[in-house]
Every structure is written in structure tokens, then in C-alpha cells.
XYZ file of C-alpha atoms in Angstrom:
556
model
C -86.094 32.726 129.889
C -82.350 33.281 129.302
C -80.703 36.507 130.526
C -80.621 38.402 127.568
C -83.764 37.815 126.763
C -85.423 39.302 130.362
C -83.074 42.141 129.657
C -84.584 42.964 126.480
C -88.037 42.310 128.159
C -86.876 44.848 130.871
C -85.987 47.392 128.443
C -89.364 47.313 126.337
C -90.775 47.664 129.494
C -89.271 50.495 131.027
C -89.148 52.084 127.421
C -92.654 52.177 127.739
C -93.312 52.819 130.853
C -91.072 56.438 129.806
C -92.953 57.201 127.020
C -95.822 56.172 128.970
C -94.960 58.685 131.680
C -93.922 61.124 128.943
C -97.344 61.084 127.304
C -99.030 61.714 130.852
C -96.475 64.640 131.737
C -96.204 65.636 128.381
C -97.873 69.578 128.783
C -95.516 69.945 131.961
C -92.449 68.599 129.968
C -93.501 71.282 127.333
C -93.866 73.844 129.136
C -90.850 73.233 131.212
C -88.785 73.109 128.103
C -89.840 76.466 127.131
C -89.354 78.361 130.570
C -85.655 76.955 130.083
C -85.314 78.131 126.497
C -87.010 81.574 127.047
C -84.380 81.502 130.027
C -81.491 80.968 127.840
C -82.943 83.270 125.059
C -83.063 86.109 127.015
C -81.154 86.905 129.955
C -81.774 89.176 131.947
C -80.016 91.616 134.036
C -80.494 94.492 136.867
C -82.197 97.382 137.086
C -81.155 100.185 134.602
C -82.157 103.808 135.232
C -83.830 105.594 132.515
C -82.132 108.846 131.725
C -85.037 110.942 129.462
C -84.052 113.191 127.384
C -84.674 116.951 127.957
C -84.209 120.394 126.349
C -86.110 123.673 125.402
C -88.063 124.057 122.343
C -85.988 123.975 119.047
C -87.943 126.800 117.464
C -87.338 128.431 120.634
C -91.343 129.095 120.667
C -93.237 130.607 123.772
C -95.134 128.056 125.439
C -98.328 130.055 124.095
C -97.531 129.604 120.426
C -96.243 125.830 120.751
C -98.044 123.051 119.256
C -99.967 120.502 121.455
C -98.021 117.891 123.090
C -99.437 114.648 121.935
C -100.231 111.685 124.468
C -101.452 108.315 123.488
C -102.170 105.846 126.456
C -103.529 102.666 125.110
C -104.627 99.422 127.442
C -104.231 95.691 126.302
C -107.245 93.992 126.318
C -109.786 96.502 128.237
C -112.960 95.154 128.145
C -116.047 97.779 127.096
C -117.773 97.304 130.388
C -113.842 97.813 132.790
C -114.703 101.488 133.170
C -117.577 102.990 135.148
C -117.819 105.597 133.168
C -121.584 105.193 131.814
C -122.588 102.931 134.678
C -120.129 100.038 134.267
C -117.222 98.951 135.823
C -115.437 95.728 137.125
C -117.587 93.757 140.225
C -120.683 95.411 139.385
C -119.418 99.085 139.589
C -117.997 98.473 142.849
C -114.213 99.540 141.487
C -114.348 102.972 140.105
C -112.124 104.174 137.680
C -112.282 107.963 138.071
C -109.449 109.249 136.773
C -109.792 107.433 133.261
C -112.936 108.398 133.279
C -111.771 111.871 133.517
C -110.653 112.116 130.195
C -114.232 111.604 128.872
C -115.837 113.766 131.610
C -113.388 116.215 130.335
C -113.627 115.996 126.709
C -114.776 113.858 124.056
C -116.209 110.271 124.445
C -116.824 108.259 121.127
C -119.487 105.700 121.980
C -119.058 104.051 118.970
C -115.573 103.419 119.315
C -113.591 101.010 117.388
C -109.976 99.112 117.354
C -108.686 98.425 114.058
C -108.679 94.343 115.111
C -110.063 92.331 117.336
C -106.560 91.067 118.508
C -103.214 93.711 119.693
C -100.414 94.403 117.208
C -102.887 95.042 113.675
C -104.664 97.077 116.072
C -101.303 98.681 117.209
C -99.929 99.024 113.535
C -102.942 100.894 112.283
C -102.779 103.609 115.394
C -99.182 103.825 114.212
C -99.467 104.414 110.583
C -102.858 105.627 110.212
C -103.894 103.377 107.925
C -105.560 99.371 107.980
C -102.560 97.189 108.533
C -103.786 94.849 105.572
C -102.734 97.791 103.588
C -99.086 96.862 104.089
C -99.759 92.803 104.769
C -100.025 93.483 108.544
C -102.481 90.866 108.715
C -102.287 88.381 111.573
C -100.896 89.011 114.676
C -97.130 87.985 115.407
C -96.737 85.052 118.090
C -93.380 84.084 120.101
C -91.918 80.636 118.469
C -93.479 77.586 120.095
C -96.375 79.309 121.046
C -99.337 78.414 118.643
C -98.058 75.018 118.391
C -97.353 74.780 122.531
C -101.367 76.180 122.756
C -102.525 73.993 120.164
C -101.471 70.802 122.239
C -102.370 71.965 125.503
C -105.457 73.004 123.913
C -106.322 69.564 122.792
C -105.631 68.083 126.511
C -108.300 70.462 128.144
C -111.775 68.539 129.107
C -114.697 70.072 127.274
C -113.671 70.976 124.112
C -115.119 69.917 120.790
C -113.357 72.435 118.087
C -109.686 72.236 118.617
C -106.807 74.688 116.898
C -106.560 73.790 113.052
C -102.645 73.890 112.119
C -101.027 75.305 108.351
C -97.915 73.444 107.644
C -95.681 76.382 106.240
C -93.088 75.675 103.639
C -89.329 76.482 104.779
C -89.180 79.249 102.288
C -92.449 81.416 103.687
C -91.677 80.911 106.871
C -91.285 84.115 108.642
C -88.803 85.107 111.437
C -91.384 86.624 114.701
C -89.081 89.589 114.885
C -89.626 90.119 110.999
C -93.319 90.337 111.580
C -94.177 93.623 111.920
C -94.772 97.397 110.382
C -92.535 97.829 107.155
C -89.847 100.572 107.716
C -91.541 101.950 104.902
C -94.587 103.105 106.158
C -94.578 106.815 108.375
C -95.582 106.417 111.633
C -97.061 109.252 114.214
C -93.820 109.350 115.887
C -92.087 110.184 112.361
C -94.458 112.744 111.048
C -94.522 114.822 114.167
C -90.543 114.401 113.888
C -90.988 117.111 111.213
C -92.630 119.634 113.536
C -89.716 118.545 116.097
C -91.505 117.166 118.506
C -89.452 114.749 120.907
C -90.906 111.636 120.917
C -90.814 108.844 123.908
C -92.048 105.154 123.419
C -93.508 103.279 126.709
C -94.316 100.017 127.020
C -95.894 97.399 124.162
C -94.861 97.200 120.858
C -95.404 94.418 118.886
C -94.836 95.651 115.605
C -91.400 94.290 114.519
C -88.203 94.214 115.940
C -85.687 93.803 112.964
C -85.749 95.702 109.558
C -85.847 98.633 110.455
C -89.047 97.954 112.371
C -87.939 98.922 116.158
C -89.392 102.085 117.819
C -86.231 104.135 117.137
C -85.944 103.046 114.079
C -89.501 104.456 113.203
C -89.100 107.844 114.825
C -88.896 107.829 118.302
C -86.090 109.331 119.854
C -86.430 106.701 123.157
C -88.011 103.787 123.798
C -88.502 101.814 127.159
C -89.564 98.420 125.479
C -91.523 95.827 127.051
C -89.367 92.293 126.408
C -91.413 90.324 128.158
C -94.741 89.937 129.951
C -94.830 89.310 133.743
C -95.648 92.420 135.950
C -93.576 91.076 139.406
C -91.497 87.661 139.286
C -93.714 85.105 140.512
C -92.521 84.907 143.308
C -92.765 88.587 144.469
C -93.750 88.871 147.913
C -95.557 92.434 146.916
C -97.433 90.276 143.692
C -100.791 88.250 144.013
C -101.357 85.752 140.734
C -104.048 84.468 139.161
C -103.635 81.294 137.221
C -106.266 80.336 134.349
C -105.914 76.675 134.402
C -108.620 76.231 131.713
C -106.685 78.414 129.532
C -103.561 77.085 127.247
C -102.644 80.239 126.092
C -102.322 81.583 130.196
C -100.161 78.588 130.796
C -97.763 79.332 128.168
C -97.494 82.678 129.506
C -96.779 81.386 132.819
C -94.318 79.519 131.666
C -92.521 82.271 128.792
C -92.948 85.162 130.481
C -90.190 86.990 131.960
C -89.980 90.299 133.893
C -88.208 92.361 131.794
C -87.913 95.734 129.771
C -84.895 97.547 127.736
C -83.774 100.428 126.633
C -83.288 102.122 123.246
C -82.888 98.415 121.931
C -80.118 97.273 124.449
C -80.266 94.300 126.751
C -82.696 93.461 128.764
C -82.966 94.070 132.396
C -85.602 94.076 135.163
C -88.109 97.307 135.471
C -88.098 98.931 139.156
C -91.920 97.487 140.564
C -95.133 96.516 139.039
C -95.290 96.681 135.495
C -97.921 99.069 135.300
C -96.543 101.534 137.756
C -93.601 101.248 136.723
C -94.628 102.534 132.753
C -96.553 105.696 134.701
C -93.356 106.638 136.593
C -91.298 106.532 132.985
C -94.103 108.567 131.502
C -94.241 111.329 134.635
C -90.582 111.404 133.981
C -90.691 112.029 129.965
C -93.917 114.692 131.214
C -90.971 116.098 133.631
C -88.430 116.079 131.385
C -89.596 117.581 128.201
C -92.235 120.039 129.508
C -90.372 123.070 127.534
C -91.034 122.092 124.265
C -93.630 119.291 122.431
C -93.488 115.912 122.760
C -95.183 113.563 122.019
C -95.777 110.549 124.353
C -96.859 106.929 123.271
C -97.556 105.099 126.621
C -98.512 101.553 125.151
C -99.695 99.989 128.597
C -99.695 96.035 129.053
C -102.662 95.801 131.288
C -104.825 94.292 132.232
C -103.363 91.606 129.376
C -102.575 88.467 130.909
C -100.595 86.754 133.413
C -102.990 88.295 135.912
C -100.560 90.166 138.390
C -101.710 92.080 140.967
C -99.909 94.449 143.587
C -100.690 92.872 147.069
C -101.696 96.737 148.111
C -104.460 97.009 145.167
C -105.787 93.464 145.745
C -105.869 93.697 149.629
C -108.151 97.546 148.712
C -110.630 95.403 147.322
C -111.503 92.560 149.616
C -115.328 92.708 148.428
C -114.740 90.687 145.676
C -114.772 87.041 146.730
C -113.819 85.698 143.729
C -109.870 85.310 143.327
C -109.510 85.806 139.590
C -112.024 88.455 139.418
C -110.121 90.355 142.098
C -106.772 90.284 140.786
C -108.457 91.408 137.681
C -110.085 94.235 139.196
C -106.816 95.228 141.346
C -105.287 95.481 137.584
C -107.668 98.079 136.279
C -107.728 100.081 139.524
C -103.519 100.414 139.285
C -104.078 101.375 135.204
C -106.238 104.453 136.478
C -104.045 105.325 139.136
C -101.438 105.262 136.537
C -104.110 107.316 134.084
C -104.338 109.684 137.018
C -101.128 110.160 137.992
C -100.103 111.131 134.030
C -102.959 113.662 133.861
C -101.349 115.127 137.009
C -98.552 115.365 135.689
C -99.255 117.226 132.824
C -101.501 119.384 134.894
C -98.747 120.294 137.897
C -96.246 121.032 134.898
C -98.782 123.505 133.126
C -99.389 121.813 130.350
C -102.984 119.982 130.864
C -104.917 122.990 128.773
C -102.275 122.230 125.206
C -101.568 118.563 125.601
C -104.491 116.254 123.396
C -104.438 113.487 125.288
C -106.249 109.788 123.653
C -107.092 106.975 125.763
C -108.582 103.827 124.136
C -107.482 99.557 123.930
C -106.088 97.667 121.518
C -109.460 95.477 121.308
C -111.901 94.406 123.705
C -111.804 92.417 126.941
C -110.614 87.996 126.710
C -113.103 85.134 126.752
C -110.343 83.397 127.948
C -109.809 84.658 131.651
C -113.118 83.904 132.241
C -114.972 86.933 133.429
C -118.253 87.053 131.748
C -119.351 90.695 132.045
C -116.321 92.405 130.873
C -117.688 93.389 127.721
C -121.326 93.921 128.545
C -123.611 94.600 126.721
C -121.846 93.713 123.795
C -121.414 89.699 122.452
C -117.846 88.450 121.999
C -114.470 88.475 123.085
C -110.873 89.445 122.134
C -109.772 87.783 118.767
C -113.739 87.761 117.276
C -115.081 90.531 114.891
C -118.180 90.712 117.345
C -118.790 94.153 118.863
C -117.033 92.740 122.241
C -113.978 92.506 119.978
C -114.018 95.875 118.586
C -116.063 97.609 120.564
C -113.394 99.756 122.711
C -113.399 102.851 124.831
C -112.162 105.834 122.527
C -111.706 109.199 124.556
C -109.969 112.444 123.857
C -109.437 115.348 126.160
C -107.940 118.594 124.792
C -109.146 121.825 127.167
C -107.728 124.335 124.876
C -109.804 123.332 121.745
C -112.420 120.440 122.978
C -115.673 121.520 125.172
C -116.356 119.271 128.132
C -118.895 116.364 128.537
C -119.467 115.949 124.480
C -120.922 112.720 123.329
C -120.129 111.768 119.844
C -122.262 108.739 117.663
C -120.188 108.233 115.012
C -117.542 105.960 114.744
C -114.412 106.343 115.366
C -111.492 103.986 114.400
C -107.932 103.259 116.066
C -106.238 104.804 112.783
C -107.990 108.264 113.672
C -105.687 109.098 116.486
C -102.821 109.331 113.560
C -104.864 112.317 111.297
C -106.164 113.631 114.140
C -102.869 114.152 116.082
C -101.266 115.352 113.196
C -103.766 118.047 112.566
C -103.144 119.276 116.054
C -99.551 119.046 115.699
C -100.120 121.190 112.109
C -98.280 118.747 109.918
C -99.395 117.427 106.798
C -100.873 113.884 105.881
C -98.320 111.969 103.599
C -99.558 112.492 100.119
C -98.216 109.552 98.554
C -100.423 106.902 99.984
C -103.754 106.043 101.238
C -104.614 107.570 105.026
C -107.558 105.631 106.425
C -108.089 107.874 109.413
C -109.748 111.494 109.781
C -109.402 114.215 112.433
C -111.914 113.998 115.421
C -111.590 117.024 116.461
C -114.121 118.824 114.272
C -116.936 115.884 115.206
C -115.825 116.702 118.734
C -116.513 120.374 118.458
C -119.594 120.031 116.365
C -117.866 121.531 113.543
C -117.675 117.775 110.954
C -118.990 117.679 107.604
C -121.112 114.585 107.135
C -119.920 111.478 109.286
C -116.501 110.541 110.316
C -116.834 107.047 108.922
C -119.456 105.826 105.956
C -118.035 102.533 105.781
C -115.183 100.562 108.146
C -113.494 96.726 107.722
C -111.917 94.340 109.632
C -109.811 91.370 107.780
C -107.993 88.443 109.372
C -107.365 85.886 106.518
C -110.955 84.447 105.733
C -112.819 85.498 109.050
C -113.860 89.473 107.398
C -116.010 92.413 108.407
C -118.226 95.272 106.720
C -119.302 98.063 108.567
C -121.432 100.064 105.896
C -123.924 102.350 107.270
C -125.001 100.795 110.201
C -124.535 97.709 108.675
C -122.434 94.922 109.841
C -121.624 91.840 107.749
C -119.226 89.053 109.171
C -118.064 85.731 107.287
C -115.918 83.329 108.639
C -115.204 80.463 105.811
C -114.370 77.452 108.006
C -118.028 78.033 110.551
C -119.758 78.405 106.706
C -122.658 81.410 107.282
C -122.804 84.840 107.527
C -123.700 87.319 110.370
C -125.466 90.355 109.595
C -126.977 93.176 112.071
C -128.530 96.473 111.283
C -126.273 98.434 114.477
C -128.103 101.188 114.696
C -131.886 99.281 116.092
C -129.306 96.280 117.009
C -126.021 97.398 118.839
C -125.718 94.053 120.816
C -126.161 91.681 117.506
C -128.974 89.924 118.919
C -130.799 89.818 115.827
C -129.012 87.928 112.928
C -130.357 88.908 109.365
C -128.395 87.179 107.109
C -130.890 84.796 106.184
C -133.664 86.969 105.718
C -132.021 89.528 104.244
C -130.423 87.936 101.390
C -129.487 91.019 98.945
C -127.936 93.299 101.736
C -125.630 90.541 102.692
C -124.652 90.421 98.892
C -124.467 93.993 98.952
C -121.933 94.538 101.782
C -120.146 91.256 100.362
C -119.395 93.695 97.380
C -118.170 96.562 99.217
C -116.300 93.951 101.445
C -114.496 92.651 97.846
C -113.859 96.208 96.320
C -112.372 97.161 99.862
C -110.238 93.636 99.719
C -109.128 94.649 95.923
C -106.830 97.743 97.221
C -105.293 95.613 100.361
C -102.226 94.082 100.153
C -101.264 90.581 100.832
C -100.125 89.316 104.005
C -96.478 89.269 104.978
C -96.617 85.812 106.455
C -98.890 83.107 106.405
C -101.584 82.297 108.865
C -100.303 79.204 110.798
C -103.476 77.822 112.965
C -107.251 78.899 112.978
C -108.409 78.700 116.767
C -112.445 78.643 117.230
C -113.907 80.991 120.162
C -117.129 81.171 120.915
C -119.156 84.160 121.096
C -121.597 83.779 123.649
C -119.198 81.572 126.700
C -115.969 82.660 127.795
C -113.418 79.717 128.328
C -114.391 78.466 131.926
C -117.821 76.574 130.224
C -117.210 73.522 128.230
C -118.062 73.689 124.238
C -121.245 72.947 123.451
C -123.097 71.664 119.889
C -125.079 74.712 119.311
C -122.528 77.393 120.174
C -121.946 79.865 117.578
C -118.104 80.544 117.474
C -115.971 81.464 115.005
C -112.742 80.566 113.561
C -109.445 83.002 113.659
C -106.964 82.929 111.321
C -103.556 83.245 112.717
């Protein structure tokens, strides 16, 4: 063999043997490749102090004759069955959470609770504008570049799966920028309508409704916003931060690998919050309480947990050394620092005087992930995050208001994420926008007993094909790519044990009409849907996919 023909032997083989090695690193070269361009995209800097804004009343008002102040706090991902309130809670009840709790103790509870998606921003843009997000093509939910496509591959590297992520191609010219996906500048959120009764308004936390186009929180009416950039709740490496990895999860390992600790303000650069995430949002919010206790405000105190990467303070995980499973205790240390941080904003308002004429709402952005692997967090309801399935859906939705809502009340009928927009601005006394379609109604009379008929006849969910009918107890799903139809009867069936579809042949048609007239006023989506991800209903992530499963497929 001559000598240039062993080198070119030599360099096939060691081409190989890269791309060899390349194929067998190839999720740790991804990932790695995105920790160093998430790096580069956004640096960040030191700690900035948040100055809030403060001030007496503008109609110069006694405190007697002022409006409610208007709070909002709103978990990511809070499963139905996180709260003991009603007998539940995380480790079999063994991690109170008293001081969320509270608020329904206190006030109002909605059983029948609903988010306005089974996934966070929709959910998030129909709080905001009172209306379903499909109204104004808020259809899917925004995702960071690289990261359906980064999921999709790890996805199809993880042992025991058998219905892997189905990618769109999009054409160059629909292709959508992720800070261009979002709320329209034309639509009035809370924060602008209560504007007009000058209310000074403070953002907290999540947004996740657009960031360009006149889509940032200042841009649609509040006065200051403390914006979450990024996801992690302590660097990694914190010595005060326990983690939880979800190996069987891809989207948890892009997360890992994305997230960075980080928050700005009023749209400025970024720059790392003062201690755990979720403290460090309640000591923000005591200081907006603080600052504008002489005249209305109205807070919006979009919280991040218990979302993941699963961050826990060392202090909360060592209180809870009962739980022997890791992952469920870092969970659990997550939801015991949200209600301390639930507490500590209710004491505020009540050491400031202002607990008997603030409404305060507590509720999530959609029920508790299949994919961290903790099967009773939505008990007793089926389904996960992402599905249409009450586990979805099926949130927490209290509202405590001493000076007009009676204590203890238990409410039936539904209420929806979009309510919290008519009902705070009846508090506030300002008038619905008359020149489009609000979706939501004001709770209050159903709280006091004082409603005409029931808040909600009929309700919808819509994420490209995978679709929803709530009519009268009635609940329809379709999903085109699984091919049949769910339906329950809610009221003798509140868990969906019992599907009817087949049986029931001329209701399913029947709500598949209302389902079509409700789809004829919606709007199209502002972007396309680029992958359709299966879940199932019945297994969270940790169990391998199985023939008979019954999953659906999401539309993203």
C-alpha cells in the first residue's frame, strides 16, 4: 500500500470514527451548543435594585372611597391536587399550604375552575385581555429558537417511546420571529383599562406574551415591569440551591441547558435577581404593596413556580426530609416557598391596611406536567399540562375580597381564566371595551349569591386540530392525528372515566356544531404550528409508551 494511499485510508477512518463519535455524543453536542449560544445571546449582568414607584392617590380620594386594589398571583404549572386545601396536597398532604389556602378559606373557591389552555402563554393572554386568545390568533404557545427541534431529537433518543414529535416545515415567509409571538398591541389588557381609573400598575415575573410590537408589559399598560428573562431559580451551582434533573424528559434537559438566572427591568438589560426566584418575586411584590399603599394599584405577580428546572432552596428542602424521594422533594420544597411567598403578600396587604379593599385572585396557568413525573399531582383528575383533559384545565381559581365577598363560599359553576379581566374591572368601576367581544363575566355576583343564571353555558379550548366543547356539562374533545372523539357528561363524570362518544353518537355531533359556530368567529393563528408532540393521558413521562395508551397529539 503506497503512502498516499494509507493516508487516505487513515482519513476515512478517523472521518468516521468523528462522525461516529458525533452521532453517539450528538444530544450533549446539542445541548452544549445551545448553553453557549443562550450565553452569547444574553448576557447577563449584576444585581440591579428595583426602585417602585410611589405616590398618593391622583384623585386625591380618602382611602374609604378608593377603588379596590387589584392583585393577580398566578402559578406555572400547579397541579389540582398541590394544595391541601380540600384534602390534597403534595406527599400525601404531608406539606401544607396554608396560606394559599387562605384565600379560599377567606373568600370564594371555584371548584370548577378553568385555565383558558392547557399550556402557559394562551392561558396568560386570555387573563390579560379577557377574551380566548384564538380571538386574536393567539393560538399556540411561543417556544425559544432551537427548542422544539432540540426536544424533538432528544425526544427520539429516549428508550421507550413509540409516538415521537411530528415536525411542520415552515416556509421562509410565515416564519415567525419568538419575540413577535405574542398579544397584538391592539388588544386592551387589565393593566390598560384600569389605567383609566389611574390605578398604578406593577408587572412581576412571567410574561410570555410578546416582546416586540408593541407587545412588552409597558407597552400594554403597566407602568413597571420586573421581567423574567430566563428560567433558573439559583445558578446551578448555588450552594443555597438543591436540583432535580428529569433525565427522561427532553424538554427538562433543554432547560438545563438554556436557562439562565436572570430578570430585567422596564425592558433594559438583563441582570441577576437577589435569591431564589420565587422569593425573590414576593419581596418585589411586598415592595410595590409598600410602595403604593396610598392610592390603587393594581399588582400582576405572574409567578414561575413550580415550572421546571426543579430548584429548590436548601432551607425548604432540608424542612421536609419525610419525603424520600429526591424529585418529589424538591418539588414539594417549591410549592411550600410559593405559599410562603402567597403568605407573605397577604401580609403585606394586611400590615399596610389594605387586606379588607384589595380583591385578590389566585389560580395557574394550567394544570400540573406529566413530564416531571409525579403521578398524583393532578388527582383525581386524568391528564397533564399541554392535554385538554380535566388535569390540563382543571386549575385552582380563588378570590378573596373581605369588603364585598362572605367567607368559606363554594361556587359550582365554572369559572374561566378570562373572568379575572370583567371581574376586576367591575371592582375597579370601569367599563368593558364596547368595540369587541369580552369572553369573561364578573364573579363576584356568583360569589355573593347574587348571579343570574350560570356564569358559563358553554366554554372552548382550541390548539390547531386538538379542540374542546364544554356545553352544559358536556365535554367533547377531538384530536385529528389520534382519529376519535372523547366525550363525558361532567356533571355524573368529573374524572372522564366514562367515554361516550361511541354510544352517544348525536350529542357528539351536536357539540361538534357548537364547536364549528364557536370556530367561525375565531381568528386565525398568527404563526404556524411547527411540531405535534403526543402525551399520554393516563402515564406521566417516567413509564415507557405503551400500544394501548390513549394520548393525544398537541399542536404547536
Amino acid at each position: 500500500m503506497s503512502v498516499i494511499t494509507r493516508i487516505f485510508v487513515g482519513v476515512v477512518v478517523l472521518a468516521a470514527l468523528v462522525a461516529g463519535l458525533g452521532w453517539i455524543f450528538r444530544e450533549e453536542i446539542l445541548l452544549h451548543g445551545i448553553r453557549i449560544a443562550m450565553d452569547r445571546r444574553t448576557p447577563v449582568g449584576p444585581h440591579v435594585e428595583v426602585e417602585w414607584a410611589s405616590g398618593p392617590d391622583p384623585a386625591g380620594r380618602a382611602p374609604a372611597d378608593r377603588p379596590p386594589n387589584i392583585v393577580v398571583i398566578l402559578a406555572d404549572d400547579l397541579g389540582w391536587n398541590d394544595l391541601s386545601f380540600g384534602g390534597g396536597g403534595v406527599a400525601g398532604g404531608s406539606v401544607p399550604t396554608p396560606n394559599i389556602d387562605s384565600i379560599a378559606k377567606d373568600g370564594v373557591s371555584f371548584v370548577n375552575g378553568y385555565a383558558a389552555n392547557g399550556t402557559c402563554a394562551p392561558s396568560r393572554a386570555a387573563i390579560l385581555s379577557g377574551r380566548y386568545g384564538t380571538r386574536f390568533g393567539f393560538e399556540f404557545t411561543p417556544t425559544p429558537p432551537g427548542m422544539q427541534g432540540a426536544v424533538g431529537m432528544i425526544a427520539r433518543g429516549m428508550p421507550g417511546r413509540l409516538r415521537f414529535p411530528i415536525a411542520h416545515e415552515i416556509p421562509e415567509d410565515e416564519a415567525v420571529d419568538y419575540r413577535a409571538m405574542g398579544m397584538p398591541a391592539s388588544e386592551i389588557t387589565l393593566a390598560e383599562l384600569l389605567k383609566q381609573a389611574d390605578y398604578q400598575t406593577a408587572h412581576i415575573g412571567k410574561w410570555h406574551v410578546g416582546l416586540v410590537d408593541g407587545m412588552g408589559a409597558q407597552d400594554q399598560g403597566f407602568d413597571q415591569s420586573l421581567l423574567m428573562v430566563s428560567g433558573a431559580y439559583l445558578p446551578e451551582d448555588d450552594p443555597g440551591v438543591v436540583n432535580a434533573k428529569v433525565e427522561f424528559d427532553p424538554i427538562d434537559r433543554f432547560l438545563w441547558a438554556a436557562m439562565k438566572y436572570a430578570a430585567s427591568l422596564n425592558g433594559g438589560a438583563a441582570f441577576e435577581p437577589d435569591g431564589y426566584l420565587t422569593d425573590y418575586y414576593t419581596d418585589e411584590a411586598v415592595k410595590v404593596i409598600e410602595a403604593n399603599k396610598d392610592r390603587p394599584f393594581f399588582l400582576y405577580l405572574a409567578h414561575w413556580a413550580p415550572h421546571t428546572p426543579l430548584q429548590a432552596t436548601r432551607e425548604d428542602y432540608d424542612a421536609l426530609s419525610h419525603i424520600e424521594n429526591h424529585r418529589l422533594r424538591v418539588y414539594a420544597a417549591m410549592i411550600r416557598a410559593l405559599d410562603r411567598g402567597v403568605g407573605r403578600v397577604l401580609a403585606a396587604l394586611r400590615e399596610n391596611g389594605l387586606e379588607e379593599n384589595t380583591i385578590v385572585f389566585f389560580t395557574s396557568d394550567n394544570g400540573g406536567a406529566g413530564y416531571i413525573g409525579l403521578d398524583g399531582v393532578n388527582q383525581p383528575y386524568r391528564g397533564w399540562k399541554i392535554t385538554f383533559f380535566e388535569g390540563g384545565i382543571h386549575v385552582p381559581y380563588f378570590i378573596k375580597w373581605p369588603a364585598r365577598i362572605p367567607a368559606g363560599v363554594v361556587v359550582e359553576d365554572p369559572a374561566h381564566g378570562f373572568d379575572i379581566y370583567a371581574t376586576a374591572a367591575a371592582a375597579a368601576g370601569v367599563p368593558l371595551p364596547s368595540d369587541r367581544v369580552i369572553d369573561g363575566v364578573d364573579l363576584v355576583p356568583y360569589a355573593r349569591g347574587e348571579g343570574q343564571g350560570v356564569t358559563h353555558e358553554r366554554l372552548f379550548w382550541r390548539t390547531g386540530h386538538y379542540q374542546v366543547a364544554l356545553v352544559d356539562g358536556w365535554k367533547l374533545q377531538v384530536n385529528e392525528r389520534v382519529g376519535h372523539d372523547w366525550l363525558f357528561h361532567l356533571t355524573v363524570d368529573p374524572t372522564e372515566q366514562n367515554n361516550l362518544a361511541d354510544s352517544m353518537p348525536e350529542k357528539v355531533a351536536e357539540l361538534k356544531r357548537a364547536l364549528a359556530a364557536h370556530n367561525a368567529e375565531q381568528a386565525p393563528s398568527s404563526w404556524p404550528s411547527a411540531v405535534e408532540m403526543s402525551v399520554n393521558v393516563d402515564k406521566s413521562l417516567q413509564y415507557p409508551d405503551a400500544e394501548d395508551d390513549e394520548y393525544i397529539y398537541w399542536p404547536n
